[in-house]
mmCIF file of C-alpha atoms in Angstrom:
data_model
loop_
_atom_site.group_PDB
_atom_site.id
_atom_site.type_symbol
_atom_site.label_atom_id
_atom_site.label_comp_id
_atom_site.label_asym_id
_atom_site.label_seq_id
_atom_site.Cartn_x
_atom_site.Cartn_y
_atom_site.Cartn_z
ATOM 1 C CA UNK X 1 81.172 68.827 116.634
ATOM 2 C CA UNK X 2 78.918 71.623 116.154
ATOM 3 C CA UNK X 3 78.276 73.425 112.325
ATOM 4 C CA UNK X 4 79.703 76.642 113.836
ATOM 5 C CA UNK X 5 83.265 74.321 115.278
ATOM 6 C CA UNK X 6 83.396 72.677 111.923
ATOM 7 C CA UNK X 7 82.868 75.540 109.823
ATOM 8 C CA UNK X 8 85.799 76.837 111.856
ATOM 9 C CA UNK X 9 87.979 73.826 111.102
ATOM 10 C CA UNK X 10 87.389 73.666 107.497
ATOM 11 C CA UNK X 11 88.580 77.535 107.761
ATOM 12 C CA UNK X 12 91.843 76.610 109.323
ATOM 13 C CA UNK X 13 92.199 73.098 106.931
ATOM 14 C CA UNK X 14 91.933 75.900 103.931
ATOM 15 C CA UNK X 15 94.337 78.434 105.240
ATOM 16 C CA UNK X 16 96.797 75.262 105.852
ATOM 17 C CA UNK X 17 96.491 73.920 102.572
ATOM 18 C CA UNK X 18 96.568 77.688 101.090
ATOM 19 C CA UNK X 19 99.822 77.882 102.966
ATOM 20 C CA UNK X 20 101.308 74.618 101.650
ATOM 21 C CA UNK X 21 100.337 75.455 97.901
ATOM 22 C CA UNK X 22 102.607 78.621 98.728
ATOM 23 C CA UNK X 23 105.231 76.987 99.916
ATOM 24 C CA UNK X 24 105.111 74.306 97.326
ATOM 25 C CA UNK X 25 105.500 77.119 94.702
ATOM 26 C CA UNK X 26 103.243 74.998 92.244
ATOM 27 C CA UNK X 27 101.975 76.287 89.289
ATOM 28 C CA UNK X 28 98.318 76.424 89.058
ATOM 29 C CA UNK X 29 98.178 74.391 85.826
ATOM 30 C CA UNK X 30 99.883 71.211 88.216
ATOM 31 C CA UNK X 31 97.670 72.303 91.173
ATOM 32 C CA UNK X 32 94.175 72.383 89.350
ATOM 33 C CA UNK X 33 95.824 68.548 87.979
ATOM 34 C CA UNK X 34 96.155 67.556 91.606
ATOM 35 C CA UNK X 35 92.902 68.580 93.076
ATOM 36 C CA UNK X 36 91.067 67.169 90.540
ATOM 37 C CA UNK X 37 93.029 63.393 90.840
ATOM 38 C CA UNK X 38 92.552 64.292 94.945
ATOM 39 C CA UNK X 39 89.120 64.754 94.425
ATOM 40 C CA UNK X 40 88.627 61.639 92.018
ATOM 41 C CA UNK X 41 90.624 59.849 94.980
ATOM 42 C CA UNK X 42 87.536 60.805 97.213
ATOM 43 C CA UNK X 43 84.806 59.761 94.401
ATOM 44 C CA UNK X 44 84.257 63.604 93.596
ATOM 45 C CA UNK X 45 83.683 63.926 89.986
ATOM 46 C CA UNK X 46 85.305 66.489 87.770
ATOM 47 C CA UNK X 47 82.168 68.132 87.146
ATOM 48 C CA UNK X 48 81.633 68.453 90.784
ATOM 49 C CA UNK X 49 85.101 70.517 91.156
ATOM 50 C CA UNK X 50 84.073 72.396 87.988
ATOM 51 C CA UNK X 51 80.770 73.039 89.299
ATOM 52 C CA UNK X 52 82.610 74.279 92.963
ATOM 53 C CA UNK X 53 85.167 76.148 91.004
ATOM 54 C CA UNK X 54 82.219 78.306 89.212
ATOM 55 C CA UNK X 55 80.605 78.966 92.407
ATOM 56 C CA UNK X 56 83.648 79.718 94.521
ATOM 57 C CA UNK X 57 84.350 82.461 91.767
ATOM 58 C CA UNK X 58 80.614 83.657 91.355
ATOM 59 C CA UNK X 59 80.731 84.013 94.890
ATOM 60 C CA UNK X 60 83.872 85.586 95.277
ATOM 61 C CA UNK X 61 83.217 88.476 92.092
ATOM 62 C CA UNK X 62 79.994 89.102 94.377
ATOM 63 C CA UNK X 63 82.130 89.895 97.122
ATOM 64 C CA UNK X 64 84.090 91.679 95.595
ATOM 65 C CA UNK X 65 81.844 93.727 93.825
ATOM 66 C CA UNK X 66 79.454 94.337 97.244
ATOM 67 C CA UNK X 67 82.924 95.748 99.079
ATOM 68 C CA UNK X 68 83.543 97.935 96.220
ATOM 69 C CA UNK X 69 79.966 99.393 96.188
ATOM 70 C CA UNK X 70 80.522 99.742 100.449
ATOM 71 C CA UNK X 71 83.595 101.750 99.131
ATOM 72 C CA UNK X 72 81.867 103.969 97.041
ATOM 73 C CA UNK X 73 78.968 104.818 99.233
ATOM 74 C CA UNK X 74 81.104 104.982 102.262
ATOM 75 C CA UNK X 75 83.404 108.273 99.765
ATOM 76 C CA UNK X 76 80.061 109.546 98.972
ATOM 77 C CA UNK X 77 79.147 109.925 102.755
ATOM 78 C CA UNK X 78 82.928 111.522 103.665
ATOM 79 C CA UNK X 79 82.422 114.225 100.764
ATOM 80 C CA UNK X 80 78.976 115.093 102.235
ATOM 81 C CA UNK X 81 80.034 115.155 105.274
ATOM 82 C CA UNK X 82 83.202 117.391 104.402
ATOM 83 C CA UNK X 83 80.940 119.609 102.485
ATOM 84 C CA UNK X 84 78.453 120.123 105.534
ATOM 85 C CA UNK X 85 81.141 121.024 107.777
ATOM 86 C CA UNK X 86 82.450 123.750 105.231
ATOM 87 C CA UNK X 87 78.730 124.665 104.685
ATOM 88 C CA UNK X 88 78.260 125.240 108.391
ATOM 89 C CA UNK X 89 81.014 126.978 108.883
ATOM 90 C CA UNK X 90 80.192 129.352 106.257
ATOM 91 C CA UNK X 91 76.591 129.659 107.579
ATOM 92 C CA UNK X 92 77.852 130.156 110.965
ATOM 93 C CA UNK X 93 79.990 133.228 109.881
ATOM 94 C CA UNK X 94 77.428 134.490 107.556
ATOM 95 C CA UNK X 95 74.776 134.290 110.392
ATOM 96 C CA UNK X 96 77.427 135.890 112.919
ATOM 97 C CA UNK X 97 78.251 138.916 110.278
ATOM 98 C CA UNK X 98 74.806 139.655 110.219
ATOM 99 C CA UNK X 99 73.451 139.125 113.412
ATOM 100 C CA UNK X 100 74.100 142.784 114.184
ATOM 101 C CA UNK X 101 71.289 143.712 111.527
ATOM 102 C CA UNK X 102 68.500 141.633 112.475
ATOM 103 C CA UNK X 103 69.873 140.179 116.115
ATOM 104 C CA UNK X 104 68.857 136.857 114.543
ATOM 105 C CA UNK X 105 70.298 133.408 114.975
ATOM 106 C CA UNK X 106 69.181 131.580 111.886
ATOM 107 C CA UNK X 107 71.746 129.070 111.152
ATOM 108 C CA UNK X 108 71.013 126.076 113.675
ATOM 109 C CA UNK X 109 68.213 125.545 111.723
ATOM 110 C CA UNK X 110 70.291 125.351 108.539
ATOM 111 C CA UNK X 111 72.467 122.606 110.769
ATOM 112 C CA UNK X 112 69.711 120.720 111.877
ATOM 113 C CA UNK X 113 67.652 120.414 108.839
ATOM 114 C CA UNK X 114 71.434 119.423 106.891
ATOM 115 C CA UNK X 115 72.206 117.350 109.691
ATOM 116 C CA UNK X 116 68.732 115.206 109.474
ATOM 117 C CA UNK X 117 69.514 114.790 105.914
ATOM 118 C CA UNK X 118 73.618 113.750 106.844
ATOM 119 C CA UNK X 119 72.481 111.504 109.202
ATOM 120 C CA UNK X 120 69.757 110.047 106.922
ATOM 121 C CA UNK X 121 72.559 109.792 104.113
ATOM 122 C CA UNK X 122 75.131 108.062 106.693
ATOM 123 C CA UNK X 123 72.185 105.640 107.886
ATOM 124 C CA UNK X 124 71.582 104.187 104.097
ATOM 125 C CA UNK X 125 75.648 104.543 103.579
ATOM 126 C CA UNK X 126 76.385 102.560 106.273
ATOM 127 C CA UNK X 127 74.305 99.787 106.408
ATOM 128 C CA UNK X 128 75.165 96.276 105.239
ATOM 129 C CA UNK X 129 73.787 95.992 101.981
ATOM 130 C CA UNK X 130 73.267 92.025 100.557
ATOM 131 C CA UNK X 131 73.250 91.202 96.708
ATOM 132 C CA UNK X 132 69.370 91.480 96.204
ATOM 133 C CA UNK X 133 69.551 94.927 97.724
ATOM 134 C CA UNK X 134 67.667 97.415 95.345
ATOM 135 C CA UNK X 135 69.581 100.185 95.352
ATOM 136 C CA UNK X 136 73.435 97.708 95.028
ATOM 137 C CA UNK X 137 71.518 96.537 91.767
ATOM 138 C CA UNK X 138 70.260 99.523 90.481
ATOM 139 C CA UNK X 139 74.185 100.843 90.750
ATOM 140 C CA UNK X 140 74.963 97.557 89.290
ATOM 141 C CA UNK X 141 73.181 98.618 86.119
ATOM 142 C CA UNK X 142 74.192 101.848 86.038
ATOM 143 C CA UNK X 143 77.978 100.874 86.142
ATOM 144 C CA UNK X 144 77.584 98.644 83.629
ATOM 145 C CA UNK X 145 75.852 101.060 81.551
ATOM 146 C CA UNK X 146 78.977 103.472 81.837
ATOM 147 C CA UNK X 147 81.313 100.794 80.888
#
């Protein structure tokens, strides 16, 4: 079996047992119990589980806190982007009021040079971002700093 096939499996195996733990309507008290005499049964030690347990939550507050940062700059891009469209449109009529004074078309350079900047804005907004990532750090700090 390849890594890729039995990455897969131990996937579905989770899910399953996920499932079963549902069903079972243990309480997590009775279910941390169990996996720990399961894992003694397969010559895991309880520092090993602790140890996974740490990491599997480490891992999973990273996660969490790399989707929520996606959020954010994802918002940040639909407000700019709603404000550019109003901004347009406003330049647009502005330009077409007073086009009969100086028979001018001025405002597709205001779009362009807005749009280079949008699309600059959407490229950084929208790319995936990783935990070492300057900029997810730098809004690390400053979140915790406004807590």
């Amino acid at each position: 079996m390849t890594n890729h096939a039995e990455h897969n499996e131990d996937e579905e195996l989770t899910e399953i047992l996920k499932l079963a733990v549902r069903m079972d309507g243990s309480s997590t008290a009775s279910l941390r119990e169990r996996l720990t005499a399961a894992a003694g049964e397969l010559g895991i030690s309880p520092e090993a589980v602790a140890q996974a347990e740490f990491e599997y939550r480490q891992e999973s507050a990273r996660k969490q806190e790399l989707a929520l940062y996606a959020k954010e700059s994802s918002n940040a891009l639909r407000i700019h982007l709603g404000v550019f469209i109003i901004g347009s449109v406003f330049f647009v009529g502005l330009n077409l009021l007073t086009f009969g004074e100086d028979k001018e078309l001025w405002f597709p350079y205001i779009f362009l040079t807005w749009g280079f900047g949008l699309a600059i804005h959407a490229f950084v907004a929208l790319r995936k971002v990783d935990w070492d990532n300057d900029e997810f750090q730098k809004w690390r700090r400053k979140r915790a700093a406004d807590d």
